[in-house]
């Protein structure tokens, strides 16, 4: 029994004596950095030599001892990681030996990882801000509809407004513009507003500016279509005049 306890204590001591720390960000983002699985494994071995063996510039031969790769393959993988600007070779002054040596610098790797982490953080933060801002605009839109209708919206109307915002992904500004037009024309009901929105959807209109440009286009088209009729009428009158005065 004592012997088993001794082996267990020895095994525990051996495991705890040489612990290797692998940054969580490296595990999360190595693929996004463009590292292959094998390159990642080489990096882990480089970290092992730095942290456990206290060696800052292990040779490919030393690294390959603990891998299923030969030294040439390890050398090529290290070169690939350096080409990806995730590892660098820099001079290092060894105080014990009193001379300069080469060392693998992980600074480029840590810099890229921090940039990725901060980028993800800022993206999540911006999404949260945008979601909150959208919710605020939709709340204001709801209150504007109730004000123009002069009454609380019914459950069906509330669902319709929600569907426009979420299912159809109509911009709040465009919904406000449709409501404004309905009020100006004195047709304040959801069916009429829906017809305006559907017309805009058919023409792929997503902003108020595009809606106004579309109005101008329709107006110009109508104006052009009426001009030939007046010209034709004028020509007919001239023909009648010539008929009345054949000798002129």
PDB file of C-alpha atoms in Angstrom:
ATOM      1  CA  UNK A   1       0.000   0.000   0.000  1.00  0.00           C
ATOM      2  CA  UNK A   2       2.839   2.333   0.939  1.00  0.00           C
ATOM      3  CA  UNK A   3       4.519   1.494  -2.356  1.00  0.00           C
ATOM      4  CA  UNK A   4       1.409   2.488  -4.319  1.00  0.00           C
ATOM      5  CA  UNK A   5       1.186   5.744  -2.373  1.00  0.00           C
ATOM      6  CA  UNK A   6       4.828   6.397  -3.211  1.00  0.00           C
ATOM      7  CA  UNK A   7       4.274   5.855  -6.925  1.00  0.00           C
ATOM      8  CA  UNK A   8       1.210   8.097  -6.847  1.00  0.00           C
ATOM      9  CA  UNK A   9       3.142  10.835  -5.069  1.00  0.00           C
ATOM     10  CA  UNK A  10       5.993  10.523  -7.566  1.00  0.00           C
ATOM     11  CA  UNK A  11       3.627  10.656 -10.544  1.00  0.00           C
ATOM     12  CA  UNK A  12       1.873  13.707  -9.109  1.00  0.00           C
ATOM     13  CA  UNK A  13       5.189  15.451  -8.492  1.00  0.00           C
ATOM     14  CA  UNK A  14       6.383  14.691 -12.021  1.00  0.00           C
ATOM     15  CA  UNK A  15       3.190  16.027 -13.593  1.00  0.00           C
ATOM     16  CA  UNK A  16       3.026  19.170 -11.488  1.00  0.00           C
ATOM     17  CA  UNK A  17       6.735  19.976 -11.729  1.00  0.00           C
ATOM     18  CA  UNK A  18       6.662  20.583 -15.458  1.00  0.00           C
ATOM     19  CA  UNK A  19       3.332  22.262 -16.150  1.00  0.00           C
ATOM     20  CA  UNK A  20       2.916  23.899 -19.543  1.00  0.00           C
ATOM     21  CA  UNK A  21       0.776  27.018 -19.921  1.00  0.00           C
ATOM     22  CA  UNK A  22      -0.961  27.413 -23.276  1.00  0.00           C
ATOM     23  CA  UNK A  23      -2.859  30.709 -23.597  1.00  0.00           C
ATOM     24  CA  UNK A  24      -6.588  30.228 -24.034  1.00  0.00           C
ATOM     25  CA  UNK A  25      -6.645  32.833 -26.813  1.00  0.00           C
ATOM     26  CA  UNK A  26      -4.174  30.742 -28.801  1.00  0.00           C
ATOM     27  CA  UNK A  27      -6.424  27.684 -28.571  1.00  0.00           C
ATOM     28  CA  UNK A  28      -9.455  29.755 -29.608  1.00  0.00           C
ATOM     29  CA  UNK A  29      -7.969  31.741 -32.452  1.00  0.00           C
ATOM     30  CA  UNK A  30      -5.087  29.761 -33.978  1.00  0.00           C
ATOM     31  CA  UNK A  31      -7.212  28.699 -36.963  1.00  0.00           C
ATOM     32  CA  UNK A  32      -8.230  32.309 -37.610  1.00  0.00           C
ATOM     33  CA  UNK A  33      -4.550  33.227 -37.590  1.00  0.00           C
ATOM     34  CA  UNK A  34      -4.068  30.847 -40.501  1.00  0.00           C
ATOM     35  CA  UNK A  35      -2.160  28.234 -38.513  1.00  0.00           C
ATOM     36  CA  UNK A  36      -2.522  24.577 -39.442  1.00  0.00           C
ATOM     37  CA  UNK A  37      -2.939  21.885 -36.805  1.00  0.00           C
ATOM     38  CA  UNK A  38       0.693  20.816 -37.259  1.00  0.00           C
ATOM     39  CA  UNK A  39       1.978  24.387 -36.988  1.00  0.00           C
ATOM     40  CA  UNK A  40      -0.054  24.794 -33.822  1.00  0.00           C
ATOM     41  CA  UNK A  41       1.601  21.663 -32.428  1.00  0.00           C
ATOM     42  CA  UNK A  42       5.046  23.055 -33.234  1.00  0.00           C
ATOM     43  CA  UNK A  43       4.144  26.263 -31.376  1.00  0.00           C
ATOM     44  CA  UNK A  44       3.076  24.212 -28.364  1.00  0.00           C
ATOM     45  CA  UNK A  45       6.443  22.445 -28.404  1.00  0.00           C
ATOM     46  CA  UNK A  46       8.244  25.790 -28.646  1.00  0.00           C
ATOM     47  CA  UNK A  47       6.280  26.958 -25.608  1.00  0.00           C
ATOM     48  CA  UNK A  48       7.264  23.734 -23.846  1.00  0.00           C
ATOM     49  CA  UNK A  49      10.947  24.351 -24.494  1.00  0.00           C
ATOM     50  CA  UNK A  50      10.625  27.938 -23.278  1.00  0.00           C
ATOM     51  CA  UNK A  51       8.600  27.259 -20.125  1.00  0.00           C
ATOM     52  CA  UNK A  52       9.690  23.805 -19.007  1.00  0.00           C
ATOM     53  CA  UNK A  53      13.165  23.288 -20.478  1.00  0.00           C
ATOM     54  CA  UNK A  54      14.139  26.960 -20.120  1.00  0.00           C
ATOM     55  CA  UNK A  55      15.560  26.929 -23.639  1.00  0.00           C
ATOM     56  CA  UNK A  56      14.763  29.933 -25.821  1.00  0.00           C
ATOM     57  CA  UNK A  57      16.036  28.654 -29.174  1.00  0.00           C
ATOM     58  CA  UNK A  58      15.652  24.860 -29.422  1.00  0.00           C
ATOM     59  CA  UNK A  59      16.930  23.245 -32.604  1.00  0.00           C
ATOM     60  CA  UNK A  60      14.591  21.380 -34.974  1.00  0.00           C
ATOM     61  CA  UNK A  61      16.391  18.184 -33.918  1.00  0.00           C
ATOM     62  CA  UNK A  62      15.468  18.729 -30.276  1.00  0.00           C
ATOM     63  CA  UNK A  63      11.865  19.567 -31.082  1.00  0.00           C
ATOM     64  CA  UNK A  64      11.460  16.543 -33.360  1.00  0.00           C
ATOM     65  CA  UNK A  65      12.419  14.224 -30.471  1.00  0.00           C
ATOM     66  CA  UNK A  66       8.930  14.678 -29.041  1.00  0.00           C
ATOM     67  CA  UNK A  67       7.030  14.774 -32.323  1.00  0.00           C
ATOM     68  CA  UNK A  68       6.163  12.333 -35.097  1.00  0.00           C
ATOM     69  CA  UNK A  69       8.037  14.610 -37.523  1.00  0.00           C
ATOM     70  CA  UNK A  70      11.653  14.665 -38.564  1.00  0.00           C
ATOM     71  CA  UNK A  71      13.873  17.699 -38.029  1.00  0.00           C
ATOM     72  CA  UNK A  72      13.539  18.876 -41.642  1.00  0.00           C
ATOM     73  CA  UNK A  73       9.751  18.962 -41.383  1.00  0.00           C
ATOM     74  CA  UNK A  74       9.970  20.862 -38.096  1.00  0.00           C
ATOM     75  CA  UNK A  75      12.372  23.364 -39.680  1.00  0.00           C
ATOM     76  CA  UNK A  76       9.961  23.971 -42.576  1.00  0.00           C
ATOM     77  CA  UNK A  77       7.013  24.423 -40.220  1.00  0.00           C
ATOM     78  CA  UNK A  78       8.903  26.969 -38.121  1.00  0.00           C
ATOM     79  CA  UNK A  79       9.836  28.824 -41.320  1.00  0.00           C
ATOM     80  CA  UNK A  80       6.159  28.830 -42.340  1.00  0.00           C
ATOM     81  CA  UNK A  81       5.082  30.293 -38.984  1.00  0.00           C
ATOM     82  CA  UNK A  82       7.731  33.012 -39.317  1.00  0.00           C
ATOM     83  CA  UNK A  83       6.532  33.795 -42.862  1.00  0.00           C
ATOM     84  CA  UNK A  84       3.023  34.259 -41.457  1.00  0.00           C
ATOM     85  CA  UNK A  85       4.535  36.874 -39.114  1.00  0.00           C
ATOM     86  CA  UNK A  86       3.451  34.967 -36.017  1.00  0.00           C
ATOM     87  CA  UNK A  87       6.954  34.166 -34.788  1.00  0.00           C
ATOM     88  CA  UNK A  88      10.275  35.998 -34.992  1.00  0.00           C
ATOM     89  CA  UNK A  89      13.933  35.271 -34.336  1.00  0.00           C
ATOM     90  CA  UNK A  90      15.571  38.011 -32.284  1.00  0.00           C
ATOM     91  CA  UNK A  91      18.899  38.506 -30.459  1.00  0.00           C
ATOM     92  CA  UNK A  92      18.835  37.822 -26.730  1.00  0.00           C
ATOM     93  CA  UNK A  93      21.542  38.520 -24.170  1.00  0.00           C
ATOM     94  CA  UNK A  94      22.013  35.491 -21.900  1.00  0.00           C
ATOM     95  CA  UNK A  95      23.146  36.871 -18.516  1.00  0.00           C
ATOM     96  CA  UNK A  96      24.472  33.537 -17.218  1.00  0.00           C
ATOM     97  CA  UNK A  97      26.564  32.865 -20.319  1.00  0.00           C
ATOM     98  CA  UNK A  98      27.455  36.516 -20.793  1.00  0.00           C
ATOM     99  CA  UNK A  99      26.822  36.519 -24.532  1.00  0.00           C
ATOM    100  CA  UNK A 100      24.172  37.193 -27.151  1.00  0.00           C
ATOM    101  CA  UNK A 101      22.085  34.328 -28.519  1.00  0.00           C
ATOM    102  CA  UNK A 102      19.106  33.883 -30.798  1.00  0.00           C
ATOM    103  CA  UNK A 103      15.671  33.488 -29.284  1.00  0.00           C
ATOM    104  CA  UNK A 104      12.215  32.731 -30.637  1.00  0.00           C
ATOM    105  CA  UNK A 105      10.030  35.772 -29.956  1.00  0.00           C
ATOM    106  CA  UNK A 106       6.307  35.152 -29.484  1.00  0.00           C
ATOM    107  CA  UNK A 107       5.523  38.891 -29.458  1.00  0.00           C
ATOM    108  CA  UNK A 108       4.048  38.898 -33.021  1.00  0.00           C
ATOM    109  CA  UNK A 109       1.781  36.007 -32.038  1.00  0.00           C
ATOM    110  CA  UNK A 110       0.584  37.666 -28.827  1.00  0.00           C
ATOM    111  CA  UNK A 111      -0.015  40.945 -30.672  1.00  0.00           C
ATOM    112  CA  UNK A 112      -2.195  39.261 -33.303  1.00  0.00           C
ATOM    113  CA  UNK A 113      -4.126  37.331 -30.648  1.00  0.00           C
ATOM    114  CA  UNK A 114      -4.860  40.501 -28.677  1.00  0.00           C
ATOM    115  CA  UNK A 115      -6.019  42.250 -31.846  1.00  0.00           C
ATOM    116  CA  UNK A 116      -8.387  39.374 -32.599  1.00  0.00           C
ATOM    117  CA  UNK A 117      -9.711  39.305 -29.045  1.00  0.00           C
ATOM    118  CA  UNK A 118     -10.266  43.069 -28.977  1.00  0.00           C
ATOM    119  CA  UNK A 119     -11.860  42.929 -32.412  1.00  0.00           C
ATOM    120  CA  UNK A 120     -14.344  40.306 -31.231  1.00  0.00           C
ATOM    121  CA  UNK A 121     -15.021  42.329 -28.069  1.00  0.00           C
ATOM    122  CA  UNK A 122     -15.651  45.528 -30.034  1.00  0.00           C
ATOM    123  CA  UNK A 123     -17.862  43.650 -32.504  1.00  0.00           C
ATOM    124  CA  UNK A 124     -20.007  42.206 -29.708  1.00  0.00           C
ATOM    125  CA  UNK A 125     -20.166  45.610 -28.014  1.00  0.00           C
ATOM    126  CA  UNK A 126     -21.200  47.337 -31.237  1.00  0.00           C
ATOM    127  CA  UNK A 127     -23.878  44.702 -31.888  1.00  0.00           C
ATOM    128  CA  UNK A 128     -25.273  45.228 -28.383  1.00  0.00           C
ATOM    129  CA  UNK A 129     -25.302  49.004 -28.868  1.00  0.00           C
ATOM    130  CA  UNK A 130     -26.986  48.690 -32.250  1.00  0.00           C
ATOM    131  CA  UNK A 131     -29.593  46.280 -30.830  1.00  0.00           C
ATOM    132  CA  UNK A 132     -30.367  48.701 -27.993  1.00  0.00           C
ATOM    133  CA  UNK A 133     -30.576  51.637 -30.416  1.00  0.00           C
ATOM    134  CA  UNK A 134     -32.903  49.684 -32.727  1.00  0.00           C
ATOM    135  CA  UNK A 135     -35.156  48.753 -29.795  1.00  0.00           C
ATOM    136  CA  UNK A 136     -35.299  52.419 -28.768  1.00  0.00           C
ATOM    137  CA  UNK A 137     -36.209  53.511 -32.311  1.00  0.00           C
ATOM    138  CA  UNK A 138     -38.906  50.843 -32.543  1.00  0.00           C
ATOM    139  CA  UNK A 139     -40.351  51.973 -29.214  1.00  0.00           C
ATOM    140  CA  UNK A 140     -40.455  55.548 -30.478  1.00  0.00           C
ATOM    141  CA  UNK A 141     -42.100  54.327 -33.698  1.00  0.00           C
ATOM    142  CA  UNK A 142     -44.788  52.527 -31.703  1.00  0.00           C
ATOM    143  CA  UNK A 143     -45.553  55.725 -29.760  1.00  0.00           C
ATOM    144  CA  UNK A 144     -45.646  57.767 -32.985  1.00  0.00           C
ATOM    145  CA  UNK A 145     -48.208  55.390 -34.510  1.00  0.00           C
ATOM    146  CA  UNK A 146     -50.412  55.635 -31.421  1.00  0.00           C
ATOM    147  CA  UNK A 147     -50.159  59.423 -31.485  1.00  0.00           C
ATOM    148  CA  UNK A 148     -51.158  59.692 -35.168  1.00  0.00           C
ATOM    149  CA  UNK A 149     -53.941  57.126 -34.781  1.00  0.00           C
ATOM    150  CA  UNK A 150     -55.164  58.956 -31.677  1.00  0.00           C
ATOM    151  CA  UNK A 151     -55.599  55.742 -29.735  1.00  0.00           C
ATOM    152  CA  UNK A 152     -53.697  52.701 -28.420  1.00  0.00           C
ATOM    153  CA  UNK A 153     -52.873  50.166 -31.113  1.00  0.00           C
ATOM    154  CA  UNK A 154     -54.841  46.935 -31.125  1.00  0.00           C
ATOM    155  CA  UNK A 155     -53.022  43.608 -30.579  1.00  0.00           C
ATOM    156  CA  UNK A 156     -53.281  42.855 -34.319  1.00  0.00           C
ATOM    157  CA  UNK A 157     -51.887  46.275 -35.224  1.00  0.00           C
ATOM    158  CA  UNK A 158     -49.055  45.845 -32.743  1.00  0.00           C
ATOM    159  CA  UNK A 159     -48.205  42.477 -34.303  1.00  0.00           C
ATOM    160  CA  UNK A 160     -48.284  44.027 -37.772  1.00  0.00           C
ATOM    161  CA  UNK A 161     -45.907  46.787 -36.697  1.00  0.00           C
ATOM    162  CA  UNK A 162     -43.616  44.188 -35.139  1.00  0.00           C
ATOM    163  CA  UNK A 163     -43.715  42.113 -38.342  1.00  0.00           C
ATOM    164  CA  UNK A 164     -42.735  45.122 -40.443  1.00  0.00           C
ATOM    165  CA  UNK A 165     -39.763  45.780 -38.178  1.00  0.00           C
ATOM    166  CA  UNK A 166     -38.552  42.220 -37.597  1.00  0.00           C
ATOM    167  CA  UNK A 167     -39.849  39.899 -40.320  1.00  0.00           C
ATOM    168  CA  UNK A 168     -39.717  42.333 -43.249  1.00  0.00           C
ATOM    169  CA  UNK A 169     -36.746  44.164 -41.675  1.00  0.00           C
ATOM    170  CA  UNK A 170     -38.169  47.507 -42.713  1.00  0.00           C
ATOM    171  CA  UNK A 171     -36.040  50.429 -41.478  1.00  0.00           C
ATOM    172  CA  UNK A 172     -37.794  52.481 -38.812  1.00  0.00           C
ATOM    173  CA  UNK A 173     -37.263  55.656 -40.856  1.00  0.00           C
ATOM    174  CA  UNK A 174     -39.087  54.111 -43.822  1.00  0.00           C
ATOM    175  CA  UNK A 175     -42.029  53.085 -41.630  1.00  0.00           C
ATOM    176  CA  UNK A 176     -42.217  56.627 -40.275  1.00  0.00           C
ATOM    177  CA  UNK A 177     -42.236  57.974 -43.830  1.00  0.00           C
ATOM    178  CA  UNK A 178     -45.068  55.625 -44.829  1.00  0.00           C
ATOM    179  CA  UNK A 179     -47.061  56.769 -41.784  1.00  0.00           C
ATOM    180  CA  UNK A 180     -46.377  60.424 -42.631  1.00  0.00           C
ATOM    181  CA  UNK A 181     -47.702  59.939 -46.161  1.00  0.00           C
ATOM    182  CA  UNK A 182     -50.805  58.176 -44.878  1.00  0.00           C
ATOM    183  CA  UNK A 183     -51.490  61.075 -42.480  1.00  0.00           C
ATOM    184  CA  UNK A 184     -50.983  63.701 -45.220  1.00  0.00           C
ATOM    185  CA  UNK A 185     -53.448  61.889 -47.489  1.00  0.00           C
ATOM    186  CA  UNK A 186     -55.934  61.403 -44.672  1.00  0.00           C
ATOM    187  CA  UNK A 187     -55.897  57.615 -45.002  1.00  0.00           C
ATOM    188  CA  UNK A 188     -54.643  56.613 -41.560  1.00  0.00           C
ATOM    189  CA  UNK A 189     -55.040  52.845 -41.508  1.00  0.00           C
ATOM    190  CA  UNK A 190     -52.689  49.888 -41.557  1.00  0.00           C
ATOM    191  CA  UNK A 191     -53.969  48.541 -44.870  1.00  0.00           C
ATOM    192  CA  UNK A 192     -53.016  51.721 -46.713  1.00  0.00           C
ATOM    193  CA  UNK A 193     -49.629  51.932 -44.986  1.00  0.00           C
ATOM    194  CA  UNK A 194     -49.008  48.284 -45.901  1.00  0.00           C
ATOM    195  CA  UNK A 195     -49.773  49.035 -49.567  1.00  0.00           C
ATOM    196  CA  UNK A 196     -47.150  51.817 -49.535  1.00  0.00           C
ATOM    197  CA  UNK A 197     -44.568  49.505 -47.976  1.00  0.00           C
ATOM    198  CA  UNK A 198     -45.314  46.670 -50.394  1.00  0.00           C
ATOM    199  CA  UNK A 199     -44.866  49.017 -53.343  1.00  0.00           C
ATOM    200  CA  UNK A 200     -41.492  50.086 -51.950  1.00  0.00           C
ATOM    201  CA  UNK A 201     -40.509  46.462 -51.399  1.00  0.00           C
ATOM    202  CA  UNK A 202     -41.338  45.597 -55.010  1.00  0.00           C
ATOM    203  CA  UNK A 203     -38.978  48.341 -56.144  1.00  0.00           C
ATOM    204  CA  UNK A 204     -36.275  47.409 -53.598  1.00  0.00           C
ATOM    205  CA  UNK A 205     -36.542  50.734 -51.767  1.00  0.00           C
ATOM    206  CA  UNK A 206     -34.797  50.666 -48.369  1.00  0.00           C
ATOM    207  CA  UNK A 207     -34.324  54.346 -47.466  1.00  0.00           C
ATOM    208  CA  UNK A 208     -36.393  57.531 -47.393  1.00  0.00           C
ATOM    209  CA  UNK A 209     -34.045  59.077 -49.965  1.00  0.00           C
ATOM    210  CA  UNK A 210     -34.695  56.164 -52.335  1.00  0.00           C
ATOM    211  CA  UNK A 211     -38.458  56.548 -51.797  1.00  0.00           C
ATOM    212  CA  UNK A 212     -38.293  60.241 -52.703  1.00  0.00           C
ATOM    213  CA  UNK A 213     -36.149  59.505 -55.755  1.00  0.00           C
ATOM    214  CA  UNK A 214     -38.692  56.868 -56.799  1.00  0.00           C
ATOM    215  CA  UNK A 215     -41.506  59.458 -56.478  1.00  0.00           C
ATOM    216  CA  UNK A 216     -39.612  61.857 -58.731  1.00  0.00           C
ATOM    217  CA  UNK A 217     -39.046  59.097 -61.264  1.00  0.00           C
ATOM    218  CA  UNK A 218     -42.766  58.224 -61.339  1.00  0.00           C
ATOM    219  CA  UNK A 219     -43.716  61.899 -61.602  1.00  0.00           C
ATOM    220  CA  UNK A 220     -41.298  62.449 -64.495  1.00  0.00           C
ATOM    221  CA  UNK A 221     -42.606  59.365 -66.265  1.00  0.00           C
ATOM    222  CA  UNK A 222     -46.204  60.587 -65.962  1.00  0.00           C
ATOM    223  CA  UNK A 223     -45.252  64.036 -67.271  1.00  0.00           C
ATOM    224  CA  UNK A 224     -43.542  62.546 -70.304  1.00  0.00           C
ATOM    225  CA  UNK A 225     -46.481  60.275 -71.055  1.00  0.00           C
ATOM    226  CA  UNK A 226     -48.907  63.239 -71.166  1.00  0.00           C
ATOM    227  CA  UNK A 227     -46.800  65.459 -73.459  1.00  0.00           C
ATOM    228  CA  UNK A 228     -47.278  63.476 -76.716  1.00  0.00           C
ATOM    229  CA  UNK A 229     -51.068  63.657 -76.288  1.00  0.00           C
ATOM    230  CA  UNK A 230     -51.087  67.488 -76.199  1.00  0.00           C
ATOM    231  CA  UNK A 231     -48.708  67.619 -79.171  1.00  0.00           C
ATOM    232  CA  UNK A 232     -50.949  65.263 -81.112  1.00  0.00           C
ATOM    233  CA  UNK A 233     -53.982  67.426 -80.319  1.00  0.00           C
ATOM    234  CA  UNK A 234     -52.141  70.529 -81.560  1.00  0.00           C
ATOM    235  CA  UNK A 235     -51.261  68.774 -84.837  1.00  0.00           C
ATOM    236  CA  UNK A 236     -54.883  67.751 -85.350  1.00  0.00           C
ATOM    237  CA  UNK A 237     -55.971  71.392 -84.957  1.00  0.00           C
ATOM    238  CA  UNK A 238     -53.437  72.463 -87.571  1.00  0.00           C
ATOM    239  CA  UNK A 239     -54.774  69.839 -89.955  1.00  0.00           C
ATOM    240  CA  UNK A 240     -58.316  71.179 -89.467  1.00  0.00           C
ATOM    241  CA  UNK A 241     -57.069  74.699 -90.150  1.00  0.00           C
ATOM    242  CA  UNK A 242     -55.470  73.602 -93.422  1.00  0.00           C
ATOM    243  CA  UNK A 243     -58.684  71.873 -94.394  1.00  0.00           C
ATOM    244  CA  UNK A 244     -60.636  75.089 -93.806  1.00  0.00           C
ATOM    245  CA  UNK A 245     -58.163  77.128 -95.866  1.00  0.00           C
ATOM    246  CA  UNK A 246     -57.047  74.834 -98.676  1.00  0.00           C
ATOM    247  CA  UNK A 247     -55.787  77.721-100.812  1.00  0.00           C
ATOM    248  CA  UNK A 248     -53.706  79.256 -98.027  1.00  0.00           C
TER     249      UNK A 248
END
